[in-house]
Structures are given as structure tokens and as C-alpha cells.
GROMACS .gro file of C-alpha atoms in nm:
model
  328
    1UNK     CA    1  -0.933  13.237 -13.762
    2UNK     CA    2  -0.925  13.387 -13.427
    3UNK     CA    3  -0.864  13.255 -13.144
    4UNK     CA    4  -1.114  13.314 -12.818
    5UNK     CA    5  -0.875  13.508 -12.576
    6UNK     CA    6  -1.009  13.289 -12.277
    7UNK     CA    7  -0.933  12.959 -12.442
    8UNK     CA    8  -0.610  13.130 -12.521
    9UNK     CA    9  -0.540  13.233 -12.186
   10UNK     CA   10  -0.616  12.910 -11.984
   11UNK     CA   11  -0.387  12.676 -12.285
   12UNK     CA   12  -0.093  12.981 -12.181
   13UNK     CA   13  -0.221  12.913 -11.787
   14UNK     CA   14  -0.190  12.518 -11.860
   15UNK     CA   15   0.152  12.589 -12.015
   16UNK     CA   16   0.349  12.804 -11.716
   17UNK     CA   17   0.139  12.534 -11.483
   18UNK     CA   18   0.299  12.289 -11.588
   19UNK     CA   19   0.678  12.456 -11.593
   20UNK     CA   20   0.549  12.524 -11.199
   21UNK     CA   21   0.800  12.300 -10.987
   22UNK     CA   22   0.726  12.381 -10.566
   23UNK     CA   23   0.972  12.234 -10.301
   24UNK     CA   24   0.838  12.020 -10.102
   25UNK     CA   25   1.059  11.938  -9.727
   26UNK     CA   26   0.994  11.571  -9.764
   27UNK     CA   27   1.008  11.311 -10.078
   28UNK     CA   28   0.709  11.143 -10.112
   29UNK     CA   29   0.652  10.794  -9.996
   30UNK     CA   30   0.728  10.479 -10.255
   31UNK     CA   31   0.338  10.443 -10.258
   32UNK     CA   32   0.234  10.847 -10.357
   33UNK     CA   33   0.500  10.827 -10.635
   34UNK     CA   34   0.294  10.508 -10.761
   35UNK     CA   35   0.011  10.796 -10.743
   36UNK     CA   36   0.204  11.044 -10.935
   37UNK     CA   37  -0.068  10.996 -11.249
   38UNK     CA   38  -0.366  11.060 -11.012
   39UNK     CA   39  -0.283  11.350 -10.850
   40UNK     CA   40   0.014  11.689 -10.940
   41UNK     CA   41   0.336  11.540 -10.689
   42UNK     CA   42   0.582  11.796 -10.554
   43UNK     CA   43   0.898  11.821 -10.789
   44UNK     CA   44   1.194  11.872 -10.507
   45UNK     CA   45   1.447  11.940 -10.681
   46UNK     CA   46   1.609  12.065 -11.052
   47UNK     CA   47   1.736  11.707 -11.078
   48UNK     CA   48   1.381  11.569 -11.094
   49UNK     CA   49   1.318  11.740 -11.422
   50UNK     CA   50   1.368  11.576 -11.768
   51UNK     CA   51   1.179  11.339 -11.908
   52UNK     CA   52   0.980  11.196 -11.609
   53UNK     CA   53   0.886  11.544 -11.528
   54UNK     CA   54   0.768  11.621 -11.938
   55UNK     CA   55   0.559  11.354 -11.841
   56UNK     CA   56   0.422  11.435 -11.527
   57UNK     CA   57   0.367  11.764 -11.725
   58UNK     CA   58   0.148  11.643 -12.009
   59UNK     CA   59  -0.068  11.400 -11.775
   60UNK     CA   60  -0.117  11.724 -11.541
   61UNK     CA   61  -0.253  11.875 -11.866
   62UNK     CA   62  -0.441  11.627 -11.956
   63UNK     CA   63  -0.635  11.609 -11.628
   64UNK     CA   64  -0.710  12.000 -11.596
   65UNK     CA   65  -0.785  12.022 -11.947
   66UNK     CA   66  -1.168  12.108 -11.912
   67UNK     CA   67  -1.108  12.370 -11.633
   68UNK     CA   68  -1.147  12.754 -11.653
   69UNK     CA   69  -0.893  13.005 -11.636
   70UNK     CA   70  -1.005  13.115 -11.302
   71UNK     CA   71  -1.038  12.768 -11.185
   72UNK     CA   72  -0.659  12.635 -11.334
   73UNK     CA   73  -0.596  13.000 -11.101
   74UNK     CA   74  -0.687  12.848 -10.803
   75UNK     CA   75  -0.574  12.515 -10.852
   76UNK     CA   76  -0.238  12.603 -10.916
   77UNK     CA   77  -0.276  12.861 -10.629
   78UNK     CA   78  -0.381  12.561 -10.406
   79UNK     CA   79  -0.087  12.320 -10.518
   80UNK     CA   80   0.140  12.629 -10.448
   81UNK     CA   81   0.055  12.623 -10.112
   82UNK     CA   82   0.039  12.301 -10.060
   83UNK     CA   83   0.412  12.224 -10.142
   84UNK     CA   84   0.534  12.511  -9.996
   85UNK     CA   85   0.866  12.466  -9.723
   86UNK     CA   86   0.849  12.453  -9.389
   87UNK     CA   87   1.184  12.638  -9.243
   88UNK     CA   88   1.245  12.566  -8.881
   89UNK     CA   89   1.434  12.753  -8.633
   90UNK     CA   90   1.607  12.566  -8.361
   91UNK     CA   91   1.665  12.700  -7.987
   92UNK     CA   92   1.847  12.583  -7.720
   93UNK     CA   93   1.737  12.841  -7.415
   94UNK     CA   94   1.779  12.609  -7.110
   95UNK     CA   95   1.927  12.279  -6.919
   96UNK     CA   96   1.891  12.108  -6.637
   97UNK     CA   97   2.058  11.799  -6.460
   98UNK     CA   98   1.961  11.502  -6.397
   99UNK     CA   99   2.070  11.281  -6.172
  100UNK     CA  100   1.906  10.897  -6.179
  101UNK     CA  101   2.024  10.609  -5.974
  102UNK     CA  102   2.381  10.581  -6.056
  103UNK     CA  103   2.339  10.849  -6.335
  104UNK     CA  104   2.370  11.187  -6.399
  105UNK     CA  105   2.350  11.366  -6.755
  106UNK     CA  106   2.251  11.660  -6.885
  107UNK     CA  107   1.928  11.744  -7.084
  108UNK     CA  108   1.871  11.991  -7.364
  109UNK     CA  109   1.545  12.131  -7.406
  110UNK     CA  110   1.504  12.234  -7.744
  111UNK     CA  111   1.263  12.467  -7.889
  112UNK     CA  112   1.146  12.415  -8.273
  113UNK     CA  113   0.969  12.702  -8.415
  114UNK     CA  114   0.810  12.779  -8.770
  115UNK     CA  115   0.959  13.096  -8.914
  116UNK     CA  116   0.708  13.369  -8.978
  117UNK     CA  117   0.457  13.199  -8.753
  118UNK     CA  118   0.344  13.249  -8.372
  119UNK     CA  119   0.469  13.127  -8.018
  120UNK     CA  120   0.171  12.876  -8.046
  121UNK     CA  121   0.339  12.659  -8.357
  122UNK     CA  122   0.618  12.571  -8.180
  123UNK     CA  123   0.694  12.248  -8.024
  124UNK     CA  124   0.938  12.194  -7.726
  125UNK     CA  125   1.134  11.824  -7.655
  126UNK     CA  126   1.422  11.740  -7.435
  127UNK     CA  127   1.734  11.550  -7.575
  128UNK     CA  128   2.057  11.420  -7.402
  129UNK     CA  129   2.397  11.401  -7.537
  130UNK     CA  130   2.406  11.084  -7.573
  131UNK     CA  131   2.079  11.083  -7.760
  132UNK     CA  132   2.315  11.340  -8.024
  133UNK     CA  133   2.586  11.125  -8.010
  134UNK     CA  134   2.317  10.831  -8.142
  135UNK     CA  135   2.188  11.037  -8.426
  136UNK     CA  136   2.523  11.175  -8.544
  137UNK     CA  137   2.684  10.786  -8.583
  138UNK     CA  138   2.319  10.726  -8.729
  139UNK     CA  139   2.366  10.967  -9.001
  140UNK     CA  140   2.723  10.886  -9.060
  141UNK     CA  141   2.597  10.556  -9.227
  142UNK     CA  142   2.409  10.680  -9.470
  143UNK     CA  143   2.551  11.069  -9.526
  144UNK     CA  144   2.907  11.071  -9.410
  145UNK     CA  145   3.020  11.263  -9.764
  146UNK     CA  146   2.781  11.550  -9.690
  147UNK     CA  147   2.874  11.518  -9.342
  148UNK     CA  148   3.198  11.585  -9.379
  149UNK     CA  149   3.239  11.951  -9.279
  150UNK     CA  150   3.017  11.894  -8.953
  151UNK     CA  151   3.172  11.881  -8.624
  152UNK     CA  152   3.013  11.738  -8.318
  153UNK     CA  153   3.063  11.851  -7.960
  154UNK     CA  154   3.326  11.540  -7.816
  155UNK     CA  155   3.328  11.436  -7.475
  156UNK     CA  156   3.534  11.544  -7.177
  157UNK     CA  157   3.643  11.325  -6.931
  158UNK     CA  158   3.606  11.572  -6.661
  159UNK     CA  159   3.370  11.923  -6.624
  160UNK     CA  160   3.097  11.772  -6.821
  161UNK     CA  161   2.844  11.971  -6.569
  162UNK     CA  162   3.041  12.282  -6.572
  163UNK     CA  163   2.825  12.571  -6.654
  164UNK     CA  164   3.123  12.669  -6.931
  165UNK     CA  165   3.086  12.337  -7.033
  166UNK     CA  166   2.726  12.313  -7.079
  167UNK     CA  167   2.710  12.633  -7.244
  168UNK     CA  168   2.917  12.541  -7.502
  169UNK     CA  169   2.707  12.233  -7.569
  170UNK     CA  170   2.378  12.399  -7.616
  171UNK     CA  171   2.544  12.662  -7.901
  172UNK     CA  172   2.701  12.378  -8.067
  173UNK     CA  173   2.404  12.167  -8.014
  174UNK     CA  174   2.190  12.463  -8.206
  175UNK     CA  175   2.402  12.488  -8.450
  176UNK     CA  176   2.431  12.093  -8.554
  177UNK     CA  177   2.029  12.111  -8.565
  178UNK     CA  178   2.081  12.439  -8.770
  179UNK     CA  179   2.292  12.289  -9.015
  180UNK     CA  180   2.138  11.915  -9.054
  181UNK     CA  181   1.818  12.061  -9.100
  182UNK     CA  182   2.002  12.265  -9.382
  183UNK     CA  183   2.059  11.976  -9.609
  184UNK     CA  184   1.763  11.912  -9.777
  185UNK     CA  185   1.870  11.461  -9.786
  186UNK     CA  186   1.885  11.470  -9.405
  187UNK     CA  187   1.634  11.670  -9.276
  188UNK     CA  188   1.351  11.437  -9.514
  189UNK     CA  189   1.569  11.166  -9.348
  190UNK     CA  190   1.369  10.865  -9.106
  191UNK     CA  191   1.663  10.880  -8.884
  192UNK     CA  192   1.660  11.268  -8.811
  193UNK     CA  193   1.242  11.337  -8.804
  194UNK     CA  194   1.279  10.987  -8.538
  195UNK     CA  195   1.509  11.185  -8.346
  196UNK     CA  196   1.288  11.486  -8.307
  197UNK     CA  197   0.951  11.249  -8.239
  198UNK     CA  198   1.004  10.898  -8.167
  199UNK     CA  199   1.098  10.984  -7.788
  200UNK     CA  200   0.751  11.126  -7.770
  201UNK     CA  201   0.557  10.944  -8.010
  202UNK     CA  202   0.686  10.597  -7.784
  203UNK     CA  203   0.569  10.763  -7.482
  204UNK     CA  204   0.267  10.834  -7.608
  205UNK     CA  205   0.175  10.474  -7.752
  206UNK     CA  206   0.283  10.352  -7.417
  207UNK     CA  207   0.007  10.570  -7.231
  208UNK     CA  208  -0.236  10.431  -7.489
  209UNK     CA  209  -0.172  10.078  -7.486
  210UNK     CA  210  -0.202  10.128  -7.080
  211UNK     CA  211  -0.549  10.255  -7.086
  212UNK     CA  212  -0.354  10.654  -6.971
  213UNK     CA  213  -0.545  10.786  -7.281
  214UNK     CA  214  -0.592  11.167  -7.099
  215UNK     CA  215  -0.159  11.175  -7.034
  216UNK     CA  216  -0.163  10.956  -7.468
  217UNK     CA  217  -0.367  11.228  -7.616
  218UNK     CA  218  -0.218  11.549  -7.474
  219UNK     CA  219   0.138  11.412  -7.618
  220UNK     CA  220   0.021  11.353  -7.923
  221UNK     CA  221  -0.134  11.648  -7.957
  222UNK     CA  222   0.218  11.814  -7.872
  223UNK     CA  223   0.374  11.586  -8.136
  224UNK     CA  224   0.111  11.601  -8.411
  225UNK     CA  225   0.238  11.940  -8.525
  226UNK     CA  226   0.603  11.910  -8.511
  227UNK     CA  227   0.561  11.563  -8.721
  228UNK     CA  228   0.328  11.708  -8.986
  229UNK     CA  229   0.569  12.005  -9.061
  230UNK     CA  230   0.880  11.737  -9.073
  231UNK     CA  231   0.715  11.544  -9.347
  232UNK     CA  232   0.480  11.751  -9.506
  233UNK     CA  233   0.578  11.606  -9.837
  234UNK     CA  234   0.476  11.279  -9.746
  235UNK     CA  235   0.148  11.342  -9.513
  236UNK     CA  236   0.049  10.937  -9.551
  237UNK     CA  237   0.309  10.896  -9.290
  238UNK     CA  238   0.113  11.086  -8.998
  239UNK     CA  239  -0.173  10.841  -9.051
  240UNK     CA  240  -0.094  10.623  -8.763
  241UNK     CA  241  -0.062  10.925  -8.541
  242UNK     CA  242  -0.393  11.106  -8.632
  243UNK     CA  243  -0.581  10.794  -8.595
  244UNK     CA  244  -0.360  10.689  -8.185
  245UNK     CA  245  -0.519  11.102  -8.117
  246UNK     CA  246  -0.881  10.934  -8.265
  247UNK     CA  247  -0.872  10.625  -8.060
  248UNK     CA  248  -0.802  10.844  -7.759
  249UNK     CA  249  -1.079  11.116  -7.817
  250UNK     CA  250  -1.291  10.792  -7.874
  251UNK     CA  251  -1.227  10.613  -7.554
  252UNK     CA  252  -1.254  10.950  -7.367
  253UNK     CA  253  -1.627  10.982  -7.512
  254UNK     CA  254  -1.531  11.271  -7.707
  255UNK     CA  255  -1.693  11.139  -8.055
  256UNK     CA  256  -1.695  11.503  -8.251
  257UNK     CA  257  -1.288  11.511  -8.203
  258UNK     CA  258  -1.217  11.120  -8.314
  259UNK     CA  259  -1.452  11.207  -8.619
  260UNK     CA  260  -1.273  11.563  -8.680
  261UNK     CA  261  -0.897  11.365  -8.684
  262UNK     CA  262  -1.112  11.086  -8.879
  263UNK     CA  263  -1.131  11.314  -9.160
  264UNK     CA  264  -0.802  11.424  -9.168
  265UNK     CA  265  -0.711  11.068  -9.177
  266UNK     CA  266  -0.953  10.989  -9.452
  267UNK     CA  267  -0.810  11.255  -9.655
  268UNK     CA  268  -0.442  11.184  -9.657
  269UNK     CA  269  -0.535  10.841  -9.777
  270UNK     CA  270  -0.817  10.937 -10.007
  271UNK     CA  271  -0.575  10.779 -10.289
  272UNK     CA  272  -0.416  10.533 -10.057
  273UNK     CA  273  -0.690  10.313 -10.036
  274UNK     CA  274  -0.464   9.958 -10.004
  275UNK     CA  275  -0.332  10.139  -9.696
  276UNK     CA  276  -0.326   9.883  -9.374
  277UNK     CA  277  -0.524  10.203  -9.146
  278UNK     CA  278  -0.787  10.276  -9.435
  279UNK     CA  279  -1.047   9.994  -9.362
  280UNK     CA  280  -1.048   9.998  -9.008
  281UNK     CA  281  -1.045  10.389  -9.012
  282UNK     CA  282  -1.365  10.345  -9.234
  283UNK     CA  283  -1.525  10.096  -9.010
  284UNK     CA  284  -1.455  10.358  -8.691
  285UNK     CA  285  -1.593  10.669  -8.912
  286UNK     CA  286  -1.898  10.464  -8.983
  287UNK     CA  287  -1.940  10.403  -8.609
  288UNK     CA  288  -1.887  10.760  -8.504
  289UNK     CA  289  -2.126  10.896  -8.781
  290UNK     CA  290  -2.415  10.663  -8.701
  291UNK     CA  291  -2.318  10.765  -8.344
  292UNK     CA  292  -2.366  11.138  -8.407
  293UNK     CA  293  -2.641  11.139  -8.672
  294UNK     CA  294  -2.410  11.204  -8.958
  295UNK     CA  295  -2.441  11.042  -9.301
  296UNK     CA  296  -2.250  10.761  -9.343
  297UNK     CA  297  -2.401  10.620  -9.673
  298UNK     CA  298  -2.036  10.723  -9.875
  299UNK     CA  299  -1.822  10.577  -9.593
  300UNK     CA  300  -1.991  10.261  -9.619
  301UNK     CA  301  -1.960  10.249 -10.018
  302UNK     CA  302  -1.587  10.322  -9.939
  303UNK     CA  303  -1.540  10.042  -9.735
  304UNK     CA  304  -1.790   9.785  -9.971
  305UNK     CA  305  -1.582   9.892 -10.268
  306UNK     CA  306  -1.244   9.847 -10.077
  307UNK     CA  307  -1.331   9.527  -9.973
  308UNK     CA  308  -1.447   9.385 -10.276
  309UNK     CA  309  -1.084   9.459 -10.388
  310UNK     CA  310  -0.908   9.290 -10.074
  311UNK     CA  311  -0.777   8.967 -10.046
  312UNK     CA  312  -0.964   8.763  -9.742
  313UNK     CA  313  -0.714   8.824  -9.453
  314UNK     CA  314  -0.734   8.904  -9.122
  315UNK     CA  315  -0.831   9.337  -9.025
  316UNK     CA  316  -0.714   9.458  -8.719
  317UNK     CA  317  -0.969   9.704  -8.585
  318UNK     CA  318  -0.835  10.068  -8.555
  319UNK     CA  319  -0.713  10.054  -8.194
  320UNK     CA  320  -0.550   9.701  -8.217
  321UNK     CA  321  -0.339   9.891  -8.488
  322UNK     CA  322  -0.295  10.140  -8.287
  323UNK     CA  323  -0.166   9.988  -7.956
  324UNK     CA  324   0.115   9.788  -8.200
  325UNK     CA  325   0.289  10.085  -8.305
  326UNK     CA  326   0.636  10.162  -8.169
  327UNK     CA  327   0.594   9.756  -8.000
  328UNK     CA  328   0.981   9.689  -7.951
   0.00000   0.00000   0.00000
């Protein structure tokens, strides 16, 4: 008998889907992997293929079984882009010198771009030496074999300030970021993205938990971009952040913007429901939807069926979670 050439085409589309095997830049958190049943993961390397990956393969199948040819099309189209990797470009244009108390150092300003994108992706931060120094001993613990070939700029005892000096620093200072960021294990490291946003991210939690939320939300904004493209393969872990930049908009009276970052929120956890932000993020997006005349009827199922499911202990409201991030 024959077979219909659009059956036949989607079971061939099913086949080469599930062969498809994007690159994410991050691994996904201990959680998503727990996940990997109810929605396609990101395969980041060869080594992740065998028999875990056969499997991953026929549950994918099984799941898009009943879709179209044009729809398995855009669904594959959509995971595609989805896992696709971030490359970063790092510059080093300028310095300047500070001098504090009895101190006096140097600082970097660094400028991380997205390749093939515009001037307005970028993100700009300020490091120290020292703050190198920290990360490199940082990353010797846990990657000195694939360390092994890097060098890192030593200390002089004298002409630290020199403008030869300080020249030098800020090529070899690109080039270290060049090459870390290389290595697919460090860059998806917590130690390297911390070193490109904690100095911020602390700042920013510090204007928020002092009532600065104007100065908290404009670095976070700044941050929220750079930290999204550093762990794109694990987008659970900017849930904290979107929801400090909805607290802010909140307090500021600005209820459109907290329920716009709501969503975005919402929808990193959509199948990360035990989460510690999910109920109190509900409870805030049914606020701010009554507030604005929105429907709230699904939130509030969201949160009834969650809590049904939770053990009876105690839930921090969405900015008493926030203000205890980054608490030393």
C-alpha cells in the first residue's frame, strides 16, 4: 500500500529532528535536566550522545507525534533558535586610576559585545587587577589542566602605573577574557559569569534593600542583558534578577513594567513550579493584574494548584526574597 507523502514527510521530519543536537553556552541547571522528559533540552556537546540522548530522542518523538509537517517545521525552527550560542567579544579601550585613602590601583573598563549585533547589546563593567588575580586562583581549583597553557599578567614591584605598563595589562587582560571565554567548561562556569556580574548585581541589591530603587533598577537593567546571554542555557537562573527589576518597577508605581518582567519570570519557570520565587511571583502577578484590569483567573489556579502540592512552611513574599539575595 502506499504511503500518504505528508505522513511520510513529517515521520522523515521527526527522524532528522531528533538527530538535531544545538549548542547551548550554558549546561542546564540540576532541576531542568530533571525536566528533560517535559520539554526538548539543549545537547552541548558530542559526548552527550549515546544512549541518554536515544532516549531523549524517542520521548521527543513521542511528544510531537500528532503535529504537522509545517508545525514539527517551526518547532524545530524555534528550538534552533532557542539553543543557539552566544559569542562574545571582549574590549579593553580605556583605564583610569584610582587613588582611595591609602590606595591606588588601576581599573579596567571592559566592554562585552554580542558578535553580529548592535552598539546597544553591549554591556560595559570595570574590573581591577586584583579582582583578575581572584578569578584566575578561582579557576585554578577547579580547571588547572585546561588552564595550563594560560598565562596571567604577574605583578611588578615598581611601574605598576606606567602607561607601558598599563598598556600591556589591558592586551593581556583581553586576551585572558578572549581565551577563558573560549573553553566551553569555564565560560558556563559560576565562578567566571560571578566575575562579570556579581560586582553589579551586589550593588544593585544593596540600592534595593536601601529603599534607592531609581539608582537598583537602572543597574539591573545594565546587568539583565549581559547575565541572560552568560547563561542562556540555563535561563531559571536569571529568575531572581527579573523579579529584584519587578520589585523596583513596583515600588516606583510603574505596574505595566513589574507585570511585563512578571511574565518573563513566569515563563522561565513555567516547568519549575517547586521553585522558591514561583509562589510569591504568582501572588505579585495576581496583585498587579487585579491592579490593571487584567485577568487573573489562570494565575490564581496556578498558585491554588501549587499550593495544594506544598508542604505548610513559611513564603517569603517576593520582595523579602528579593532584599536577601547577595546578603553576606
Amino acid at each position: 500500500m502506499d504511503q500518504d507523502p505528508q505522513n511520510t514527510a513529517g515521520s522523515e521530519l521527526l527522524e532528522a529532528g531528533s538527530r538535531i543536537t544545538p549548542f547551548c553556552v550554558t549546561d542546564p541547571s540540576e532541576e531542568e535536566q530533571n525536566h528533560s522528559k517535559a520539554e526538548i533540552s539543549c545537547q552541548v556537546s558530542k559526548e552527550n550522545t549515546g544512549k541518554d540522548g536515544l532516549q531523549d530522542s524517542s520521548a521527543s518523538q513521542g511528544s510531537n507525534s500528532s503535529m504537522t509537517t509545517k508545525e514539527l517545521q517551526e518547532y524545530w525552527e524555534k528550538e534552533k533558535r532557542q539553543c543557539r550560542q552566544v559569542n562574545l567579544v571582549f574590549e579593553i579601550p580605556s583605564t583610569r586610576i584610582v587613588e582611595h585613602h591609602l590606595s591606588k590601583y588601576v581599573m579596567y573598563k571592559i566592554i562585552i559585545l554580542q558578535t553580529g549585533s548592535f552598539d546597544c547589546n553591549k554591556s560595559i563593567i570595570e574590573r581591577r587587577y586584583s579582582d583578575f588575580e581572584k578569578l584566575h586562583r578561582k579557576l585554578l581549583e577547579d580547571f588547572r589542566e585546561e588552564m595550563e597553557d594560560v598565562t596571567f599578567p604577574k605583578k611588578t614591584l615598581t611601574g605598576n602605573f606606567t602607561e607601558e605598563i598599563i598598556n600591556e595589562r589591558k592586551l593581556a587582560f583581553k586576551d585572558y577574557l578572549r581565551l577563558l571565554y573560549s573553553m566551553k567548561y569555564i565560560r558556563r562556569s559560576k565562578k567566571f559569569i560571578d566575575f562579570l556580574t556579581r560586582p553589579e548585581l551586589e550593588e544593585a541589591y544593596g540600592c534595593l534593600r536601601g529603599g534607592q530603587y531609581t539608582k537598583a533598577l537602572e543597574i539591573l537593567l545594565e546587568v539583565i542583558g549581559l547575565q541572560e546571554r552568560l547563561t542562556r542555557g540555563n535561563p531559571v537562573s536569571v529568575v531572581p534578577t527579573l523579579c529584584a527589576i519587578m520589585v523596583c518597577h513596583k515600588d516606583l508605581e510603574n505596574p505595566e513594567s513589574a507585570f511585563e518582567y512578571g511574565e518573563k519570570a513566569l515563563l522561565h519557570l513555567r516547568v519549575h513550579t517547586s521553585h522558591r520565587y514561583y509562589i510569591p511571583l504568582l501572588e505579585t502577578m495576581i496583585t498587579l493584574a487585579y491592579e490593571l484590569g487584567k485577568d487573573f483567573l489562570a494565575l490564581q489556579e496556578k498558585l491554588e494548584e501549587r499550593k495544594a502540592k506544598k508542604h505548610p512552611v513559611k513564603i517569603f513574599t517576593l520582595k523579602e526574597l528579593a532584599v536577601r539575595e547577595y546578603v553576606q
